[in-house]
Amino acid sequence: MTVAELPNAQGASEAGPSGKAHEHEHEHEHEHAHDHERQDIPADVALRVMSLESLLIEKGIVDKSALDALVDTYEHKIGPRNGARVVARAWSDPSYKDRLLRDATAAIAELGYTGMQGEHMVVVENTATVHNLIVCTLCSCYPWPVLGLPPVWYKSSPYRSRAVIDPRGVLREFGVALPEDVEVRVWDSTAEVRYLVLPQRPPGTEQLSEEQLAMLVTRDSMVGVARELSSRAEQRA
């Protein structure tokens, strides 16, 4: 199949023969429109934070490299580890997987992951014939409780626009070349709902514990810009 965004499903978009995506009809569109227009201008709180950070660095009170390391930790390690535990539980426990796909918010809360930006979650499952990709076209909505801070590329205008218009091209840039018979479904996160991809379990991992399985899961696989996961934790990116 050519790129076929999921029709008749809330949050998914459909790419027509011309390659142009249909307009998204989200209820949040109007309330996010103004935020979208001024997204490049930091809010008052953000400006104050930036000013304070600059002042602390200038006076030598805070080390910029330490701040960068802290942000990197929350972006790549602490946050995504929560989502990895959710994925590993779904791989290990079929009943939990069923609950996760039916009511992701409640199932994720079972593991203690709740809070701002994670109140309304939907989990979409990758299969042999379907690959899911997450984006927020109007701003940068992201499931903080399970993925931590959004990466810079997720918030960038090129990713937010091209993920819908040319999802296969975007995936190729991330090193994911999908066969034509694999359907690509693009899910547009909003203020009302955040998405998380449930990757396919790597083959040869039947003997691994839930904790070991969690070590295989990457942030990118839960956003959908990665597909194949290693069956060995030490090879995880």
PDB file of N, CA, C and O in Angstrom, residues 144-196:
ATOM      1  N   TRP A 144       4.308  13.904  28.626  1.00  0.00           N
ATOM      2  CA  TRP A 144       5.412  14.049  29.571  1.00  0.00           C
ATOM      3  C   TRP A 144       5.548  12.911  30.577  1.00  0.00           C
ATOM      4  O   TRP A 144       6.657  12.451  30.839  1.00  0.00           O
ATOM      5  N   PRO A 145       4.454  12.426  31.185  1.00  0.00           N
ATOM      6  CA  PRO A 145       4.620  11.404  32.231  1.00  0.00           C
ATOM      7  C   PRO A 145       5.290  10.121  31.742  1.00  0.00           C
ATOM      8  O   PRO A 145       5.917   9.414  32.529  1.00  0.00           O
ATOM      9  N   VAL A 146       5.160   9.819  30.450  1.00  0.00           N
ATOM     10  CA  VAL A 146       5.742   8.569  29.953  1.00  0.00           C
ATOM     11  C   VAL A 146       6.917   8.769  29.001  1.00  0.00           C
ATOM     12  O   VAL A 146       7.650   7.820  28.716  1.00  0.00           O
ATOM     13  N   LEU A 147       7.116   9.987  28.509  1.00  0.00           N
ATOM     14  CA  LEU A 147       8.226  10.220  27.579  1.00  0.00           C
ATOM     15  C   LEU A 147       9.156  11.348  28.015  1.00  0.00           C
ATOM     16  O   LEU A 147      10.178  11.580  27.366  1.00  0.00           O
ATOM     17  N   GLY A 148       8.832  12.041  29.077  1.00  0.00           N
ATOM     18  CA  GLY A 148       9.688  13.125  29.525  1.00  0.00           C
ATOM     19  C   GLY A 148       9.557  14.351  28.646  1.00  0.00           C
ATOM     20  O   GLY A 148       8.487  14.628  28.100  1.00  0.00           O
ATOM     21  N   LEU A 149      10.640  15.097  28.493  1.00  0.00           N
ATOM     22  CA  LEU A 149      10.620  16.322  27.704  1.00  0.00           C
ATOM     23  C   LEU A 149      10.673  16.002  26.207  1.00  0.00           C
ATOM     24  O   LEU A 149      11.374  15.087  25.790  1.00  0.00           O
ATOM     25  N   PRO A 150       9.942  16.759  25.389  1.00  0.00           N
ATOM     26  CA  PRO A 150       9.983  16.512  23.946  1.00  0.00           C
ATOM     27  C   PRO A 150      11.321  16.902  23.353  1.00  0.00           C
ATOM     28  O   PRO A 150      11.898  17.929  23.731  1.00  0.00           O
ATOM     29  N   PRO A 151      11.852  16.109  22.428  1.00  0.00           N
ATOM     30  CA  PRO A 151      13.112  16.469  21.773  1.00  0.00           C
ATOM     31  C   PRO A 151      12.927  17.680  20.879  1.00  0.00           C
ATOM     32  O   PRO A 151      11.814  17.996  20.449  1.00  0.00           O
ATOM     33  N   VAL A 152      14.016  18.347  20.574  1.00  0.00           N
ATOM     34  CA  VAL A 152      13.959  19.566  19.764  1.00  0.00           C
ATOM     35  C   VAL A 152      13.331  19.297  18.399  1.00  0.00           C
ATOM     36  O   VAL A 152      12.510  20.076  17.907  1.00  0.00           O
ATOM     37  N   TRP A 153      13.700  18.176  17.766  1.00  0.00           N
ATOM     38  CA  TRP A 153      13.177  17.902  16.423  1.00  0.00           C
ATOM     39  C   TRP A 153      11.662  17.706  16.427  1.00  0.00           C
ATOM     40  O   TRP A 153      10.991  18.028  15.436  1.00  0.00           O
ATOM     41  N   TYR A 154      11.108  17.199  17.536  1.00  0.00           N
ATOM     42  CA  TYR A 154       9.655  16.984  17.617  1.00  0.00           C
ATOM     43  C   TYR A 154       8.917  18.318  17.588  1.00  0.00           C
ATOM     44  O   TYR A 154       7.795  18.410  17.065  1.00  0.00           O
ATOM     45  N   LYS A 155       9.531  19.350  18.147  1.00  0.00           N
ATOM     46  CA  LYS A 155       8.903  20.669  18.223  1.00  0.00           C
ATOM     47  C   LYS A 155       9.169  21.517  16.979  1.00  0.00           C
ATOM     48  O   LYS A 155       8.576  22.583  16.831  1.00  0.00           O
ATOM     49  N   SER A 156      10.035  21.051  16.102  1.00  0.00           N
ATOM     50  CA  SER A 156      10.416  21.851  14.943  1.00  0.00           C
ATOM     51  C   SER A 156       9.308  21.898  13.896  1.00  0.00           C
ATOM     52  O   SER A 156       8.552  20.937  13.712  1.00  0.00           O
ATOM     53  N   SER A 157       9.218  23.012  13.200  1.00  0.00           N
ATOM     54  CA  SER A 157       8.204  23.169  12.153  1.00  0.00           C
ATOM     55  C   SER A 157       8.351  22.152  11.023  1.00  0.00           C
ATOM     56  O   SER A 157       7.343  21.604  10.548  1.00  0.00           O
ATOM     57  N   PRO A 158       9.582  21.868  10.551  1.00  0.00           N
ATOM     58  CA  PRO A 158       9.699  20.871   9.471  1.00  0.00           C
ATOM     59  C   PRO A 158       9.124  19.509   9.845  1.00  0.00           C
ATOM     60  O   PRO A 158       8.431  18.886   9.040  1.00  0.00           O
ATOM     61  N   TYR A 159       9.407  19.039  11.071  1.00  0.00           N
ATOM     62  CA  TYR A 159       8.872  17.739  11.469  1.00  0.00           C
ATOM     63  C   TYR A 159       7.355  17.803  11.582  1.00  0.00           C
ATOM     64  O   TYR A 159       6.648  16.906  11.095  1.00  0.00           O
ATOM     65  N   ARG A 160       6.831  18.853  12.203  1.00  0.00           N
ATOM     66  CA  ARG A 160       5.396  18.944  12.439  1.00  0.00           C
ATOM     67  C   ARG A 160       4.605  19.004  11.140  1.00  0.00           C
ATOM     68  O   ARG A 160       3.480  18.507  11.070  1.00  0.00           O
ATOM     69  N   SER A 161       5.173  19.599  10.115  1.00  0.00           N
ATOM     70  CA  SER A 161       4.460  19.682   8.843  1.00  0.00           C
ATOM     71  C   SER A 161       4.702  18.456   7.973  1.00  0.00           C
ATOM     72  O   SER A 161       3.767  17.873   7.421  1.00  0.00           O
ATOM     73  N   ARG A 162       5.947  18.032   7.868  1.00  0.00           N
ATOM     74  CA  ARG A 162       6.275  16.939   6.955  1.00  0.00           C
ATOM     75  C   ARG A 162       5.837  15.570   7.459  1.00  0.00           C
ATOM     76  O   ARG A 162       5.639  14.654   6.661  1.00  0.00           O
ATOM     77  N   ALA A 163       5.676  15.425   8.766  1.00  0.00           N
ATOM     78  CA  ALA A 163       5.225  14.137   9.293  1.00  0.00           C
ATOM     79  C   ALA A 163       3.849  13.779   8.750  1.00  0.00           C
ATOM     80  O   ALA A 163       3.515  12.601   8.598  1.00  0.00           O
ATOM     81  N   VAL A 164       3.062  14.778   8.435  1.00  0.00           N
ATOM     82  CA  VAL A 164       1.726  14.550   7.876  1.00  0.00           C
ATOM     83  C   VAL A 164       1.769  14.477   6.361  1.00  0.00           C
ATOM     84  O   VAL A 164       1.159  13.606   5.744  1.00  0.00           O
ATOM     85  N   ILE A 165       2.504  15.395   5.744  1.00  0.00           N
ATOM     86  CA  ILE A 165       2.545  15.470   4.280  1.00  0.00           C
ATOM     87  C   ILE A 165       3.351  14.330   3.666  1.00  0.00           C
ATOM     88  O   ILE A 165       2.966  13.747   2.653  1.00  0.00           O
ATOM     89  N   ASP A 166       4.487  14.015   4.281  1.00  0.00           N
ATOM     90  CA  ASP A 166       5.395  13.002   3.734  1.00  0.00           C
ATOM     91  C   ASP A 166       5.944  12.121   4.857  1.00  0.00           C
ATOM     92  O   ASP A 166       7.142  12.149   5.150  1.00  0.00           O
ATOM     93  N   PRO A 167       5.092  11.331   5.506  1.00  0.00           N
ATOM     94  CA  PRO A 167       5.556  10.530   6.649  1.00  0.00           C
ATOM     95  C   PRO A 167       6.641   9.526   6.290  1.00  0.00           C
ATOM     96  O   PRO A 167       7.585   9.322   7.056  1.00  0.00           O
ATOM     97  N   ARG A 168       6.552   8.926   5.119  1.00  0.00           N
ATOM     98  CA  ARG A 168       7.574   7.958   4.731  1.00  0.00           C
ATOM     99  C   ARG A 168       8.934   8.639   4.517  1.00  0.00           C
ATOM    100  O   ARG A 168       9.973   8.082   4.862  1.00  0.00           O
ATOM    101  N   GLY A 169       8.906   9.836   3.959  1.00  0.00           N
ATOM    102  CA  GLY A 169      10.137  10.570   3.772  1.00  0.00           C
ATOM    103  C   GLY A 169      10.772  10.927   5.107  1.00  0.00           C
ATOM    104  O   GLY A 169      11.994  10.818   5.274  1.00  0.00           O
ATOM    105  N   VAL A 170       9.951  11.356   6.064  1.00  0.00           N
ATOM    106  CA  VAL A 170      10.452  11.677   7.403  1.00  0.00           C
ATOM    107  C   VAL A 170      11.049  10.431   8.048  1.00  0.00           C
ATOM    108  O   VAL A 170      12.140  10.468   8.631  1.00  0.00           O
ATOM    109  N   LEU A 171      10.347   9.317   7.931  1.00  0.00           N
ATOM    110  CA  LEU A 171      10.839   8.080   8.527  1.00  0.00           C
ATOM    111  C   LEU A 171      12.161   7.644   7.905  1.00  0.00           C
ATOM    112  O   LEU A 171      13.056   7.168   8.612  1.00  0.00           O
ATOM    113  N   ARG A 172      12.293   7.825   6.609  1.00  0.00           N
ATOM    114  CA  ARG A 172      13.564   7.467   5.957  1.00  0.00           C
ATOM    115  C   ARG A 172      14.711   8.296   6.520  1.00  0.00           C
ATOM    116  O   ARG A 172      15.831   7.801   6.676  1.00  0.00           O
ATOM    117  N   GLU A 173      14.445   9.564   6.840  1.00  0.00           N
ATOM    118  CA  GLU A 173      15.487  10.416   7.403  1.00  0.00           C
ATOM    119  C   GLU A 173      15.906   9.936   8.796  1.00  0.00           C
ATOM    120  O   GLU A 173      17.007  10.225   9.253  1.00  0.00           O
ATOM    121  N   PHE A 174      15.013   9.222   9.469  1.00  0.00           N
ATOM    122  CA  PHE A 174      15.342   8.630  10.761  1.00  0.00           C
ATOM    123  C   PHE A 174      15.886   7.212  10.611  1.00  0.00           C
ATOM    124  O   PHE A 174      16.094   6.510  11.592  1.00  0.00           O
ATOM    125  N   GLY A 175      16.077   6.776   9.369  1.00  0.00           N
ATOM    126  CA  GLY A 175      16.637   5.461   9.125  1.00  0.00           C
ATOM    127  C   GLY A 175      15.617   4.345   9.047  1.00  0.00           C
ATOM    128  O   GLY A 175      15.976   3.167   9.117  1.00  0.00           O
ATOM    129  N   VAL A 176      14.334   4.702   8.892  1.00  0.00           N
ATOM    130  CA  VAL A 176      13.269   3.697   8.828  1.00  0.00           C
ATOM    131  C   VAL A 176      12.726   3.651   7.402  1.00  0.00           C
ATOM    132  O   VAL A 176      12.021   4.560   6.960  1.00  0.00           O
ATOM    133  N   ALA A 177      13.058   2.596   6.670  1.00  0.00           N
ATOM    134  CA  ALA A 177      12.572   2.401   5.305  1.00  0.00           C
ATOM    135  C   ALA A 177      11.507   1.304   5.335  1.00  0.00           C
ATOM    136  O   ALA A 177      11.833   0.125   5.488  1.00  0.00           O
ATOM    137  N   LEU A 178      10.276   1.691   5.182  1.00  0.00           N
ATOM    138  CA  LEU A 178       9.175   0.738   5.289  1.00  0.00           C
ATOM    139  C   LEU A 178       8.806   0.156   3.932  1.00  0.00           C
ATOM    140  O   LEU A 178       8.783   0.876   2.924  1.00  0.00           O
ATOM    141  N   PRO A 179       8.485  -1.141   3.890  1.00  0.00           N
ATOM    142  CA  PRO A 179       7.968  -1.727   2.650  1.00  0.00           C
ATOM    143  C   PRO A 179       6.647  -1.054   2.268  1.00  0.00           C
ATOM    144  O   PRO A 179       5.929  -0.527   3.125  1.00  0.00           O
ATOM    145  N   GLU A 180       6.322  -1.070   1.002  1.00  0.00           N
ATOM    146  CA  GLU A 180       5.111  -0.418   0.526  1.00  0.00           C
ATOM    147  C   GLU A 180       3.843  -1.043   1.095  1.00  0.00           C
ATOM    148  O   GLU A 180       2.795  -0.399   1.143  1.00  0.00           O
ATOM    149  N   ASP A 181       3.937  -2.316   1.514  1.00  0.00           N
ATOM    150  CA  ASP A 181       2.729  -2.953   2.032  1.00  0.00           C
ATOM    151  C   ASP A 181       2.509  -2.677   3.521  1.00  0.00           C
ATOM    152  O   ASP A 181       1.568  -3.199   4.115  1.00  0.00           O
ATOM    153  N   VAL A 182       3.357  -1.853   4.113  1.00  0.00           N
ATOM    154  CA  VAL A 182       3.153  -1.453   5.503  1.00  0.00           C
ATOM    155  C   VAL A 182       2.449  -0.096   5.512  1.00  0.00           C
ATOM    156  O   VAL A 182       2.949   0.880   4.947  1.00  0.00           O
ATOM    157  N   GLU A 183       1.298  -0.052   6.128  1.00  0.00           N
ATOM    158  CA  GLU A 183       0.514   1.177   6.204  1.00  0.00           C
ATOM    159  C   GLU A 183       1.103   2.109   7.267  1.00  0.00           C
ATOM    160  O   GLU A 183       1.480   1.680   8.349  1.00  0.00           O
ATOM    161  N   VAL A 184       1.176   3.398   6.933  1.00  0.00           N
ATOM    162  CA  VAL A 184       1.666   4.398   7.885  1.00  0.00           C
ATOM    163  C   VAL A 184       0.476   5.194   8.412  1.00  0.00           C
ATOM    164  O   VAL A 184      -0.268   5.789   7.633  1.00  0.00           O
ATOM    165  N   ARG A 185       0.327   5.201   9.723  1.00  0.00           N
ATOM    166  CA  ARG A 185      -0.745   5.961  10.353  1.00  0.00           C
ATOM    167  C   ARG A 185      -0.140   7.093  11.171  1.00  0.00           C
ATOM    168  O   ARG A 185       0.694   6.857  12.043  1.00  0.00           O
ATOM    169  N   VAL A 186      -0.557   8.299  10.872  1.00  0.00           N
ATOM    170  CA  VAL A 186      -0.031   9.484  11.553  1.00  0.00           C
ATOM    171  C   VAL A 186      -1.077   9.990  12.540  1.00  0.00           C
ATOM    172  O   VAL A 186      -2.211  10.272  12.163  1.00  0.00           O
ATOM    173  N   TRP A 187      -0.666  10.105  13.798  1.00  0.00           N
ATOM    174  CA  TRP A 187      -1.572  10.515  14.873  1.00  0.00           C
ATOM    175  C   TRP A 187      -1.176  11.894  15.375  1.00  0.00           C
ATOM    176  O   TRP A 187      -0.045  12.122  15.774  1.00  0.00           O
ATOM    177  N   ASP A 188      -2.147  12.812  15.347  1.00  0.00           N
ATOM    178  CA  ASP A 188      -1.903  14.201  15.687  1.00  0.00           C
ATOM    179  C   ASP A 188      -2.299  14.457  17.143  1.00  0.00           C
ATOM    180  O   ASP A 188      -3.483  14.536  17.470  1.00  0.00           O
ATOM    181  N   SER A 189      -1.310  14.589  18.015  1.00  0.00           N
ATOM    182  CA  SER A 189      -1.594  14.858  19.421  1.00  0.00           C
ATOM    183  C   SER A 189      -2.208  16.252  19.570  1.00  0.00           C
ATOM    184  O   SER A 189      -1.897  17.169  18.811  1.00  0.00           O
ATOM    185  N   THR A 190      -3.061  16.391  20.568  1.00  0.00           N
ATOM    186  CA  THR A 190      -3.749  17.658  20.800  1.00  0.00           C
ATOM    187  C   THR A 190      -3.741  17.973  22.291  1.00  0.00           C
ATOM    188  O   THR A 190      -3.201  17.216  23.102  1.00  0.00           O
ATOM    189  N   ALA A 191      -4.381  19.088  22.641  1.00  0.00           N
ATOM    190  CA  ALA A 191      -4.516  19.434  24.054  1.00  0.00           C
ATOM    191  C   ALA A 191      -5.425  18.437  24.762  1.00  0.00           C
ATOM    192  O   ALA A 191      -5.355  18.269  25.972  1.00  0.00           O
ATOM    193  N   GLU A 192      -6.276  17.734  23.986  1.00  0.00           N
ATOM    194  CA  GLU A 192      -7.225  16.803  24.582  1.00  0.00           C
ATOM    195  C   GLU A 192      -6.703  15.381  24.670  1.00  0.00           C
ATOM    196  O   GLU A 192      -7.144  14.605  25.519  1.00  0.00           O
ATOM    197  N   VAL A 193      -5.787  15.010  23.786  1.00  0.00           N
ATOM    198  CA  VAL A 193      -5.335  13.617  23.764  1.00  0.00           C
ATOM    199  C   VAL A 193      -3.875  13.540  23.332  1.00  0.00           C
ATOM    200  O   VAL A 193      -3.444  14.278  22.448  1.00  0.00           O
ATOM    201  N   ARG A 194      -3.117  12.680  24.025  1.00  0.00           N
ATOM    202  CA  ARG A 194      -1.715  12.440  23.685  1.00  0.00           C
ATOM    203  C   ARG A 194      -1.564  10.974  23.295  1.00  0.00           C
ATOM    204  O   ARG A 194      -2.214  10.100  23.890  1.00  0.00           O
ATOM    205  N   TYR A 195      -0.697  10.705  22.344  1.00  0.00           N
ATOM    206  CA  TYR A 195      -0.515   9.346  21.833  1.00  0.00           C
ATOM    207  C   TYR A 195       0.836   8.758  22.234  1.00  0.00           C
ATOM    208  O   TYR A 195       1.812   9.474  22.435  1.00  0.00           O
ATOM    209  N   LEU A 196       0.858   7.441  22.321  1.00  0.00           N
ATOM    210  CA  LEU A 196       2.082   6.688  22.589  1.00  0.00           C
ATOM    211  C   LEU A 196       2.059   5.456  21.701  1.00  0.00           C
ATOM    212  O   LEU A 196       1.036   4.768  21.615  1.00  0.00           O
TER     213      LEU A 196
END
